[in-house]
Short mmCIF file of C-alpha atoms in Angstrom, two decimals:
data_model
loop_
_atom_site.label_atom_id
_atom_site.label_comp_id
_atom_site.label_asym_id
_atom_site.label_seq_id
_atom_site.Cartn_x
_atom_site.Cartn_y
_atom_site.Cartn_z
CA MET A 1183 -20.31 -46.61 -45.53
CA LEU A 1184 -20.11 -48.26 -42.01
CA PHE A 1185 -17.55 -45.32 -41.18
CA ARG A 1186 -20.09 -42.59 -42.31
CA ILE A 1187 -22.80 -44.28 -40.01
CA VAL A 1188 -20.56 -44.29 -36.98
CA LYS A 1189 -19.31 -40.86 -37.56
CA SER A 1190 -22.82 -39.57 -37.85
CA LEU A 1191 -23.79 -41.34 -34.63
CA ILE A 1192 -20.90 -39.93 -32.80
CA LEU A 1193 -21.85 -36.35 -33.97
CA ARG A 1194 -25.39 -36.83 -32.79
CA ILE A 1195 -24.22 -38.17 -29.50
CA SER A 1196 -21.85 -35.35 -29.07
CA ALA A 1197 -24.66 -32.77 -29.96
CA LEU A 1198 -26.90 -34.38 -27.42
CA ILE A 1199 -24.19 -34.37 -24.53
CA ALA A 1200 -23.57 -30.77 -25.26
CA LEU A 1201 -27.46 -29.88 -25.04
CA VAL A 1202 -27.55 -31.91 -21.79
CA ARG A 1203 -24.64 -29.88 -20.36
CA ARG A 1204 -26.15 -26.56 -21.36
CA ARG A 1205 -29.40 -27.35 -19.84
CA TYR A 1206 -27.70 -28.57 -16.56
CA TRP A 1207 -25.66 -25.26 -16.17
CA THR A 1208 -28.61 -23.07 -17.20
CA TRP A 1209 -30.89 -24.87 -14.56
CA ARG A 1210 -28.05 -24.45 -11.92
CA VAL A 1211 -27.60 -20.81 -12.65
CA LYS A 1212 -31.38 -20.19 -12.50
CA PHE A 1213 -31.76 -22.37 -9.19
CA THR A 1214 -28.91 -20.71 -7.39
CA CYS A 1215 -29.16 -17.09 -8.35
CA LYS A 1216 -31.11 -14.73 -6.31
CA THR A 1217 -33.59 -13.55 -9.17
CA TYR A 1218 -33.59 -13.60 -12.98
CA LYS A 1219 -35.67 -11.46 -15.18
CA GLY A 1220 -35.97 -13.66 -18.19
CA ARG A 1221 -33.99 -15.88 -20.63
CA VAL A 1222 -30.68 -17.15 -19.10
CA THR A 1223 -28.45 -19.47 -20.98
CA ALA A 1224 -25.19 -21.18 -19.64
CA ASN A 1225 -23.23 -22.81 -22.37
CA GLY A 1226 -20.27 -23.79 -19.92
CA ARG A 1227 -19.39 -24.29 -16.32
CA THR A 1228 -20.91 -21.29 -14.57
CA LEU A 1229 -21.09 -20.81 -10.88
CA ILE A 1230 -23.29 -17.94 -9.66
CA GLY A 1231 -24.10 -17.44 -6.06
CA SER A 1232 -27.29 -16.67 -4.20
CA ARG A 1233 -26.48 -12.92 -4.32
CA ALA A 1234 -26.55 -12.69 -8.21
CA VAL A 1235 -29.42 -10.57 -9.76
CA LEU A 1236 -29.73 -11.56 -13.50
CA GLY A 1237 -31.48 -9.43 -16.17
CA ASP A 1238 -32.98 -10.68 -19.45
CA ASN A 1239 -31.13 -12.45 -22.20
CA VAL A 1240 -28.21 -13.31 -20.04
CA ASN A 1241 -25.65 -15.58 -21.81
CA PHE A 1242 -22.82 -17.32 -19.98
CA ASN A 1243 -19.97 -19.30 -21.57
CA GLY A 1244 -18.37 -20.07 -18.37
CA LEU A 1245 -18.13 -17.65 -15.40
CA GLU A 1246 -17.46 -17.98 -11.77
CA VAL A 1247 -18.43 -15.56 -8.95
CA SER A 1248 -16.11 -15.89 -5.91
CA GLY A 1249 -16.93 -14.11 -2.59
CA ALA A 1250 -20.00 -13.01 -0.75
CA GLY A 1251 -20.69 -9.61 -2.53
CA ASN A 1252 -23.66 -8.98 -4.63
CA VAL A 1253 -23.60 -9.06 -8.34
CA PHE A 1254 -26.03 -7.44 -10.64
CA ILE A 1255 -26.16 -8.26 -14.27
CA GLY A 1256 -28.13 -6.32 -16.75
CA ASP A 1257 -30.00 -7.46 -19.92
CA ASN A 1258 -28.39 -8.90 -23.01
CA PHE A 1259 -25.06 -9.77 -21.18
CA HIS A 1260 -22.55 -12.11 -22.72
CA SER A 1261 -19.37 -13.64 -21.31
CA GLY A 1262 -16.62 -15.52 -22.79
CA PRO A 1263 -15.30 -18.77 -21.30
CA GLU A 1264 -13.41 -18.73 -17.88
CA CYS A 1265 -14.41 -15.45 -16.57
CA LEU A 1266 -14.06 -14.66 -12.82
CA PHE A 1267 -15.98 -12.13 -10.66
CA MET A 1268 -14.10 -11.50 -7.35
CA THR A 1269 -16.45 -9.95 -4.75
CA ALA A 1270 -14.42 -10.30 -1.66
CA ILE A 1271 -10.82 -9.48 -0.75
CA HIS A 1272 -8.83 -10.27 2.39
CA ASN A 1273 -8.67 -7.69 5.11
CA PHE A 1274 -4.94 -6.78 5.11
CA ASP A 1275 -5.36 -3.17 6.24
CA THR A 1276 -7.17 -3.32 9.45
CA GLY A 1277 -6.87 -7.06 10.27
CA THR A 1278 -5.44 -8.68 13.25
CA ALA A 1279 -2.74 -10.64 11.57
CA ILE A 1280 -0.03 -10.45 8.88
CA PRO A 1281 -0.33 -10.78 5.85
CA TYR A 1282 -4.08 -10.79 6.40
CA ASP A 1283 -6.51 -12.24 8.83
CA GLU A 1284 -9.60 -14.45 8.63
CA THR A 1285 -11.98 -11.74 7.74
CA ARG A 1286 -13.01 -10.57 4.27
CA ILE A 1287 -14.33 -7.34 2.81
CA ASN A 1288 -17.20 -7.88 0.44
CA LYS A 1289 -17.73 -5.41 -2.55
CA ASP A 1290 -20.47 -5.48 -5.08
CA ILE A 1291 -20.21 -5.72 -8.89
CA LYS A 1292 -22.57 -3.92 -11.25
CA ILE A 1293 -22.76 -4.91 -14.95
CA GLY A 1294 -25.06 -2.67 -17.15
CA ASP A 1295 -27.20 -3.83 -20.13
CA ASN A 1296 -25.61 -5.03 -23.48
CA VAL A 1297 -22.12 -5.72 -21.89
CA TRP A 1298 -19.75 -8.18 -23.31
CA LEU A 1299 -16.85 -9.88 -21.63
CA GLY A 1300 -14.22 -11.50 -23.53
CA ARG A 1301 -12.40 -14.82 -22.55
CA ARG A 1302 -10.63 -14.91 -19.03
CA VAL A 1303 -11.91 -11.48 -17.88
CA ILE A 1304 -11.49 -10.81 -14.21
CA VAL A 1305 -13.68 -8.22 -12.54
CA MET A 1306 -12.84 -7.21 -9.13
CA GLY A 1307 -15.29 -6.17 -6.47
CA GLY A 1308 -16.60 -2.65 -6.17
CA VAL A 1309 -16.50 -2.20 -9.93
CA SER A 1310 -19.35 -1.01 -12.24
CA ILE A 1311 -19.21 -1.68 -15.94
CA GLY A 1312 -21.42 0.63 -17.93
CA GLU A 1313 -24.02 -0.08 -20.39
CA GLY A 1314 -22.85 -1.17 -23.94
CA ALA A 1315 -19.28 -1.76 -22.67
CA ILE A 1316 -16.95 -4.25 -24.11
CA VAL A 1317 -14.06 -6.02 -22.19
CA GLN A 1318 -11.10 -7.51 -24.02
CA ALA A 1319 -10.17 -10.93 -23.44
CA GLY A 1320 -7.73 -11.45 -20.65
CA SER A 1321 -8.35 -8.03 -19.06
CA VAL A 1322 -8.58 -7.46 -15.40
CA VAL A 1323 -11.00 -4.66 -14.55
CA VAL A 1324 -10.18 -2.97 -11.21
CA THR A 1325 -11.90 0.35 -11.80
CA ASP A 1326 -15.38 1.46 -13.31
CA VAL A 1327 -15.87 1.25 -16.94
CA PRO A 1328 -17.82 4.06 -18.68
CA ALA A 1329 -20.72 3.21 -20.93
CA CYS A 1330 -19.98 2.17 -24.53
CA ALA A 1331 -16.38 2.04 -23.42
CA ILE A 1332 -14.09 -0.62 -24.98
CA VAL A 1333 -11.39 -1.57 -22.46
CA GLY A 1334 -8.45 -4.12 -22.33
CA GLY A 1335 -5.32 -4.73 -20.34
CA HIS A 1336 -4.20 -5.36 -16.95
CA PRO A 1337 -5.40 -3.02 -15.50
CA ALA A 1338 -8.20 -2.64 -17.95
CA LYS A 1339 -8.01 0.82 -19.73
CA VAL A 1340 -10.22 2.52 -22.25
CA PHE A 1341 -8.71 2.32 -25.75
CA LYS A 1342 -11.72 3.13 -27.84
CA TYR A 1343 -15.40 3.95 -27.54
CA ARG A 1344 -18.22 2.20 -29.57
CA ASP A 1345 -20.09 4.35 -32.34
CA VAL A 1346 -22.78 5.56 -29.89
CA ALA A 1347 -25.28 6.77 -32.60
CA HIS A 1348 -25.08 3.34 -34.10
CA TYR A 1349 -25.29 1.55 -30.73
CA GLU A 1350 -28.45 3.57 -30.00
CA GLU A 1351 -30.11 2.97 -33.36
CA LEU A 1352 -29.70 -0.85 -32.77
CA LYS A 1353 -30.78 -0.62 -29.30
CA LYS A 1354 -33.87 1.42 -30.40
CA GLU A 1355 -34.64 -1.35 -32.97
CA GLY A 1356 -34.47 -4.03 -30.51
CA ARG A 1357 -31.66 -5.87 -32.28
CA PHE A 1358 -30.09 -7.82 -29.56
CA PHE A 1359 -28.07 -11.02 -29.90
#
């Protein structure tokens, strides 16, 4: 009997801690981003800079933006845990030192509506990910991703496309998760 009571109490405390964490990270994302259109949820450690513009129903499960480039994220975005957006690179081509100097080259990242990134996805600066695209876990996105494409690997390559007719039907009905 006592065991059940203690177990129940521990589960309730764990749920409360998870709620507090989610609210903290969500508040932090809203506070630090440039603008957000509507609902934002951060279920895990999420570090978004002041150059991020977020759409409506944006869901982070752990994402970090590195660099001073702009980030534009559309509506109904979902990221898996431990994702990374790298918006700056070292100046190795025209710099004044080898292997690179202290200057950085900033590049923007654009994410369309209804995009889903799996766990540990890395997106490099200068990349656009089209509407409805899915990026497989562990992928490194170095080139643009077409709309409704499913990509994976390092570098990420298209290996399939979504059923566009079904996608458009769900979109028309407003069936967003």
